[in-house]
Coordinates of C-alpha atoms and ligand atoms in Angstrom, one line a residue:
M26 CA -32.9 10.2 -76.2
S27 CA -29.8 9.8 -73.9
T28 CA -27.1 7.5 -74.7
T29 CA -26.5 6.9 -70.8
G30 CA -30.0 5.9 -69.9
G31 CA -30.5 9.1 -67.7
P32 CA -32.6 11.9 -68.4
A33 CA -32.2 13.9 -72.5
V34 CA -30.2 17.2 -72.0
T35 CA -31.9 19.5 -74.3
P36 CA -30.9 23.2 -74.9
E37 CA -34.8 24.3 -74.4
R38 CA -34.3 26.3 -71.2
I39 CA -31.1 28.1 -72.5
M40 CA -32.5 28.8 -75.9
E41 CA -35.9 30.3 -73.7
I42 CA -33.7 32.7 -71.7
V43 CA -31.8 33.8 -74.8
W44 CA -34.6 35.3 -76.0
G45 CA -36.5 36.8 -72.5
Y46 CA -35.6 39.6 -73.1
A47 CA -38.3 39.8 -76.1
P48 CA -41.8 39.6 -74.2
P49 CA -41.0 42.6 -71.9
L50 CA -39.9 44.7 -75.0
I51 CA -42.6 43.9 -76.6
L52 CA -45.1 44.2 -73.7
A53 CA -43.3 48.2 -73.2
A54 CA -43.6 49.2 -77.0
A55 CA -47.6 48.2 -77.0
V56 CA -48.0 50.4 -73.9
S57 CA -45.7 53.2 -75.2
T58 CA -47.9 53.4 -78.8
R59 CA -51.0 52.9 -76.7
V60 CA -52.4 49.8 -78.0
F61 CA -54.3 49.1 -74.6
D62 CA -55.2 52.5 -74.5
V63 CA -57.3 52.4 -77.5
L64 CA -58.2 49.1 -77.0
D65 CA -59.5 49.4 -73.7
A66 CA -62.7 51.7 -76.2
G67 CA -63.6 48.0 -77.8
P68 CA -62.0 45.4 -80.0
K69 CA -60.3 46.4 -83.1
T70 CA -58.3 44.7 -86.3
L71 CA -55.1 45.2 -86.9
E72 CA -55.8 48.2 -89.5
Q73 CA -58.4 49.8 -87.5
L74 CA -55.9 49.6 -84.3
A75 CA -53.2 50.5 -86.7
A76 CA -55.2 53.9 -87.8
V77 CA -56.8 54.8 -84.6
S78 CA -53.3 54.6 -82.7
G79 CA -51.0 56.5 -85.3
N80 CA -48.9 53.1 -86.0
S81 CA -47.5 51.0 -88.7
V82 CA -49.8 48.2 -90.0
R83 CA -46.4 46.2 -90.6
G84 CA -44.9 47.1 -86.6
L85 CA -48.4 46.4 -85.3
R86 CA -49.3 42.8 -86.6
P87 CA -46.2 40.8 -85.4
I88 CA -46.5 43.0 -81.7
L89 CA -49.9 42.1 -81.7
N90 CA -49.7 38.4 -82.3
A91 CA -47.1 37.8 -79.8
L92 CA -49.5 40.0 -77.4
A93 CA -52.7 37.5 -78.3
G94 CA -50.5 34.6 -78.3
F95 CA -49.1 35.4 -74.8
G96 CA -52.1 36.2 -73.4
F97 CA -52.3 39.9 -72.9
L98 CA -55.0 40.0 -75.7
T99 CA -57.5 37.9 -77.1
K100 CA -58.1 37.2 -81.0
D101 CA -61.1 36.3 -82.5
P102 CA -62.1 34.4 -85.4
E103 CA -62.5 37.9 -87.5
G104 CA -59.0 39.1 -86.6
R105 CA -60.6 41.8 -84.0
F106 CA -58.0 42.1 -81.1
A107 CA -59.3 42.6 -77.5
L108 CA -57.3 43.6 -74.1
S109 CA -57.4 40.1 -71.7
P110 CA -58.7 40.8 -67.8
D111 CA -54.8 42.2 -66.7
S112 CA -53.9 44.1 -69.4
A113 CA -57.7 46.0 -69.0
A114 CA -57.2 46.4 -65.1
F115 CA -52.8 47.2 -65.4
L116 CA -52.0 48.4 -68.6
V117 CA -54.6 51.0 -69.5
R118 CA -53.4 54.4 -68.4
N119 CA -55.8 56.0 -66.0
K120 CA -56.8 52.8 -64.4
P121 CA -56.3 52.7 -60.4
G122 CA -54.2 49.9 -61.0
Y123 CA -52.3 51.1 -63.6
L124 CA -48.5 49.1 -64.1
G125 CA -47.7 50.7 -68.0
G126 CA -45.7 53.3 -66.1
F127 CA -43.2 50.3 -64.7
V128 CA -43.1 48.3 -67.3
E129 CA -42.0 51.0 -69.6
F130 CA -39.3 52.5 -67.3
S131 CA -38.2 48.7 -66.9
A132 CA -37.7 48.3 -70.5
W133 CA -36.8 52.0 -71.5
N134 CA -34.5 53.1 -68.3
L135 CA -33.4 49.9 -66.5
M136 CA -32.6 47.3 -69.5
P137 CA -30.1 49.8 -70.6
R138 CA -28.4 49.8 -67.5
W139 CA -28.0 45.8 -67.6
Q140 CA -26.5 46.6 -71.0
Q141 CA -23.1 46.7 -69.1
L142 CA -23.9 43.9 -66.8
R143 CA -20.3 42.0 -68.4
E144 CA -18.6 44.6 -67.2
M145 CA -19.9 44.7 -64.0
V146 CA -19.4 41.4 -63.0
R147 CA -15.9 41.9 -64.0
T148 CA -15.4 44.9 -61.8
G149 CA -18.0 44.3 -59.3
K150 CA -19.3 47.9 -59.6
P151 CA -22.6 49.4 -60.5
G152 CA -23.0 51.9 -64.0
A153 CA -24.3 54.7 -61.5
A154 CA -24.7 54.1 -57.6
V155 CA -28.4 55.7 -58.0
N156 CA -28.6 55.7 -53.8
Q157 CA -26.7 58.7 -54.0
Q158 CA -28.1 62.2 -54.6
E159 CA -26.0 63.6 -57.9
T160 CA -26.9 60.2 -59.8
G161 CA -30.2 59.3 -58.1
E162 CA -32.1 62.0 -57.8
E163 CA -33.2 62.7 -61.6
F164 CA -33.6 58.5 -61.7
F165 CA -35.8 58.5 -59.0
Q166 CA -37.9 61.4 -59.5
Q167 CA -39.0 59.0 -63.0
L168 CA -39.2 55.9 -61.2
V169 CA -40.9 56.8 -58.1
E170 CA -44.6 57.5 -59.4
P171 CA -44.6 54.3 -62.1
I172 CA -44.1 51.8 -59.0
F173 CA -46.8 53.5 -56.8
N174 CA -49.1 51.1 -57.2
M175 CA -46.9 48.4 -56.3
S176 CA -46.3 48.9 -53.1
Y177 CA -50.0 50.3 -52.7
P178 CA -51.8 46.8 -51.5
A179 CA -48.7 46.6 -49.0
T180 CA -50.0 49.8 -47.7
Q181 CA -53.3 48.8 -47.2
A182 CA -52.3 45.6 -45.6
L183 CA -49.9 47.6 -42.8
A184 CA -52.9 50.1 -42.2
N185 CA -55.2 46.5 -40.9
A186 CA -52.1 45.4 -39.1
L187 CA -51.7 48.3 -37.2
G188 CA -55.7 48.9 -36.8
L189 CA -55.5 52.2 -38.1
E190 CA -59.6 52.4 -38.8
S191 CA -59.6 52.4 -34.6
A192 CA -57.0 54.5 -34.0
D193 CA -58.0 57.2 -31.4
G194 CA -54.8 59.5 -31.0
P195 CA -52.8 61.3 -33.1
V196 CA -50.5 58.5 -35.1
R197 CA -47.6 60.1 -36.6
V198 CA -46.1 58.6 -39.6
L199 CA -42.3 59.7 -40.5
D200 CA -41.7 58.0 -44.4
I201 CA -38.4 57.4 -44.7
G202 CA -37.6 57.6 -48.4
A203 CA -41.3 58.4 -49.3
G204 CA -40.8 58.8 -53.1
S205 CA -44.2 59.1 -54.4
G206 CA -45.6 59.0 -50.8
V207 CA -47.5 55.9 -51.4
W208 CA -46.9 55.2 -47.7
G209 CA -48.3 58.1 -46.4
I210 CA -50.9 58.2 -48.5
G211 CA -52.0 54.6 -47.8
L212 CA -52.2 54.8 -44.3
A213 CA -53.5 58.4 -44.1
Q214 CA -56.5 57.4 -46.3
R215 CA -57.2 54.9 -43.5
S216 CA -57.7 56.9 -40.1
K217 CA -58.0 60.8 -40.2
Q218 CA -55.9 60.8 -37.3
V219 CA -52.5 60.1 -39.6
S220 CA -49.8 63.0 -40.2
V221 CA -47.3 62.2 -42.2
T222 CA -43.3 63.3 -42.7
A223 CA -42.2 62.7 -45.7
V224 CA -37.8 62.5 -45.7
D225 CA -36.7 62.4 -49.6
F226 CA -34.5 64.4 -51.5
P227 CA -35.8 67.8 -52.5
G228 CA -36.2 66.8 -56.5
V229 CA -38.1 63.7 -55.4
L230 CA -40.3 65.7 -53.0
D231 CA -42.0 67.7 -55.5
V232 CA -43.4 64.2 -56.9
T233 CA -44.6 63.0 -53.3
R234 CA -46.0 66.7 -52.8
K235 CA -48.3 66.3 -56.0
M236 CA -49.0 62.8 -55.3
A237 CA -50.3 64.0 -51.9
E238 CA -52.2 66.7 -53.8
R239 CA -53.9 63.9 -55.9
F240 CA -55.2 62.0 -53.6
G241 CA -56.0 64.8 -51.4
M242 CA -54.0 64.3 -48.8
A243 CA -52.2 67.7 -48.9
D244 CA -53.0 69.2 -45.5
R245 CA -51.8 66.0 -44.2
F246 CA -48.3 66.3 -45.2
S247 CA -45.3 67.9 -44.3
Y248 CA -41.8 67.4 -45.3
L249 CA -38.0 66.8 -44.2
P250 CA -36.0 67.2 -47.4
G251 CA -32.2 66.0 -47.7
D252 CA -30.1 62.6 -47.1
F253 CA -32.0 60.8 -45.3
H254 CA -28.5 59.6 -43.5
D255 CA -28.2 63.7 -42.8
V256 CA -31.5 64.8 -42.1
D257 CA -32.6 65.1 -38.5
F258 CA -36.1 62.8 -37.9
G259 CA -36.8 64.4 -34.8
T260 CA -38.4 62.2 -32.1
G261 CA -41.8 60.7 -30.9
H262 CA -43.2 59.2 -34.1
T263 CA -45.7 56.4 -33.8
V264 CA -44.9 55.0 -37.1
I265 CA -42.1 54.8 -39.2
T266 CA -42.0 53.0 -42.9
I267 CA -39.4 52.3 -45.2
G268 CA -40.4 51.3 -48.5
Q269 CA -38.2 49.6 -50.9
I270 CA -35.2 51.3 -48.9
L271 CA -33.0 48.6 -47.6
H272 CA -32.0 46.6 -50.8
G273 CA -30.3 49.9 -52.2
E274 CA -28.6 50.7 -49.4
G275 CA -26.8 47.1 -48.2
E276 CA -26.5 45.7 -44.9
Q277 CA -23.9 48.3 -43.0
K278 CA -25.8 51.7 -44.1
S279 CA -29.2 49.6 -43.7
R280 CA -28.2 48.7 -39.7
V281 CA -27.5 52.7 -39.4
L282 CA -30.7 53.7 -40.9
L283 CA -32.5 51.5 -38.7
K284 CA -30.6 52.8 -35.5
K285 CA -31.5 56.3 -36.9
A286 CA -35.2 55.1 -37.1
F287 CA -35.4 53.7 -33.8
A288 CA -34.2 56.7 -31.6
A289 CA -37.0 58.3 -33.9
L290 CA -39.8 56.0 -32.8
E291 CA -41.7 56.7 -29.6
S292 CA -41.7 53.9 -27.2
G293 CA -44.3 51.2 -28.3
G294 CA -44.4 52.8 -31.9
T295 CA -43.6 50.3 -35.0
I296 CA -41.2 50.1 -37.9
A297 CA -42.5 49.0 -41.4
I298 CA -39.8 47.8 -43.8
G299 CA -41.4 47.3 -47.5
E300 CA -38.9 44.8 -49.6
I301 CA -38.1 42.4 -52.2
L302 CA -37.3 39.3 -49.7
V303 CA -35.2 36.9 -51.1
N304 CA -35.7 33.0 -49.2
Q305 CA -32.9 32.3 -46.5
D306 CA -31.1 29.7 -48.8
R307 CA -31.1 32.6 -51.4
L308 CA -32.2 30.3 -54.0
G309 CA -35.6 32.0 -54.4
P310 CA -38.0 33.3 -55.2
P311 CA -36.9 34.1 -58.9
M312 CA -37.8 38.2 -58.0
G313 CA -35.6 38.2 -55.2
L314 CA -32.5 36.5 -57.1
I315 CA -33.3 39.1 -59.9
F316 CA -33.5 42.1 -58.1
A317 CA -30.5 40.7 -56.4
V318 CA -28.5 41.5 -59.7
N319 CA -30.7 44.9 -60.1
M320 CA -28.9 46.5 -57.0
M321 CA -25.7 45.2 -58.3
A322 CA -25.8 47.0 -61.0
N323 CA -27.1 50.3 -59.8
T324 CA -25.9 50.5 -56.5
D325 CA -22.8 50.4 -54.5
A326 CA -23.6 48.2 -51.9
G327 CA -27.3 46.7 -52.6
D328 CA -28.6 43.5 -52.3
T329 CA -31.6 41.7 -51.5
F330 CA -32.0 40.0 -47.8
S331 CA -34.4 37.7 -46.4
F332 CA -37.0 38.6 -43.4
E333 CA -34.3 36.4 -41.2
E334 CA -32.2 38.8 -41.8
I335 CA -34.0 41.8 -41.4
S336 CA -34.9 40.4 -38.3
D337 CA -31.2 40.0 -36.7
W338 CA -30.6 44.0 -37.5
L339 CA -33.6 45.0 -36.2
K340 CA -33.1 42.8 -33.0
D341 CA -29.6 44.3 -33.0
T342 CA -30.8 47.6 -33.2
G343 CA -33.3 46.7 -30.1
F344 CA -36.8 46.1 -31.6
V345 CA -39.0 43.6 -30.7
N346 CA -42.0 41.2 -31.9
F347 CA -40.8 40.6 -35.7
R348 CA -43.6 39.8 -38.1
K349 CA -44.3 39.8 -41.7
I350 CA -47.2 40.8 -43.5
D351 CA -47.6 39.2 -46.9
P352 CA -49.7 41.2 -49.3
G353 CA -48.9 38.7 -52.3
G354 CA -47.0 39.8 -55.3
P355 CA -43.1 40.3 -55.4
A356 CA -42.9 43.3 -52.1
A357 CA -43.7 42.2 -48.2
V358 CA -43.4 44.4 -45.2
V359 CA -41.7 43.0 -42.5
V360 CA -42.8 45.1 -39.0
A361 CA -41.4 45.4 -35.6
D362 CA -41.6 47.4 -32.7
K363 CA -39.5 49.4 -30.5
P364 CA -40.8 48.1 -26.4
Ligands
LIG12 C1 -37.1 52.4 -55.0 S1 -37.6 54.3 -54.3 C2 -38.8 53.8 -53.1 C3 -39.8 54.9 -53.1 C4 -41.0 54.7 -52.0 N1 -40.5 54.4 -50.6 C5 -42.0 53.3 -52.5 O1 -41.8 52.5 -51.8 O2 -42.5 53.4 -53.7 C6 -36.4 54.8 -53.1 C7 -36.5 56.4 -52.4 O3 -35.5 56.4 -51.6 C8 -35.3 58.3 -51.9 N2 -33.4 57.8 -51.3 C9 -32.4 57.0 -52.3 N3 -31.7 57.3 -51.4 C10 -32.3 58.3 -50.5 C11 -31.1 59.2 -49.8 N4 -29.8 58.7 -50.1 N5 -32.1 60.5 -49.1 C12 -32.9 60.4 -49.0 N6 -33.8 59.9 -50.5 C13 -33.0 58.6 -51.0 C14 -34.9 58.1 -53.8 O4 -34.9 59.4 -54.0 C15 -36.6 57.4 -53.6 O5 -37.8 58.2 -53.5

């Protein structure tokens, strides 16, 4: 009860945030100890699950109860745990939409970097800038495969917007910062006319190659190894994809990269920029705000940007016809054409 007659002030939101680190770590621990994989074969009690997964009863008990309480598992009156529909779809290894790799990467690789946040706020400097070959190649070799499924729906939405299925001539795709190759693979699946040139650090292109082979697309891919600021992109590309790159580069380097992309596109060609966007007023959505801090912590100039900001850069570069494809989820695609 407030003594001033206004709404009561409580510490509830603060206390919830203080413990906010716990749910992602609980989820990641369950992924890493194969809880979801084992439950995919059918419901199990705590003791059965401990025996099959090789974990301790004492360790699993509070984890399973918390997961059931948060809705990632169900628990029946006999104490048997089972998968919820979203856990079954996204947290079981080898399911097509698997996101457990990113749950693990975030908890075990990203979270430790955030531990230096206090110092980073003071200095404005990241622990290590990952958008450079020396510091970033190994980081991205590990990251890109786990995030494949985060961008895949956006690639399909882009393929629809480009009308790829009715393409009657060659579609030359240049994929800048290709990573897992998700953009090229997603587009190539939709039309035999698509060929892909993937640009990335040499060590990351090993992952791109592996993924292109896994999806049966090896013969559609060629590779340009090196720093995308230095590599010669050539000319005459029909589509250029830049997936989850600009937030790592910051405004100045992004503008330079967009100019280079513009020169490499054929007239009438299309640029497609996958990004985690923030609203123009920078008050939301939460993912855009959190990701801006992630970029401060991991890059020297990275940030999140709004559709309007990126459109302005594209306009200054000479692009026209700006639109946003929103496939749902945290990432959108900003699309524009070269006149
Ligand atoms: C966040 S990942 C995105 C991968 C992929 N485009 C996607 O949407 O999933 C960023 C990619 O850009 C690559 N990259 C970052 N800076 C680069 C640079 N200067 N030159 C070449 N590749 C770079 C990284 O190696 C990584 O594969």
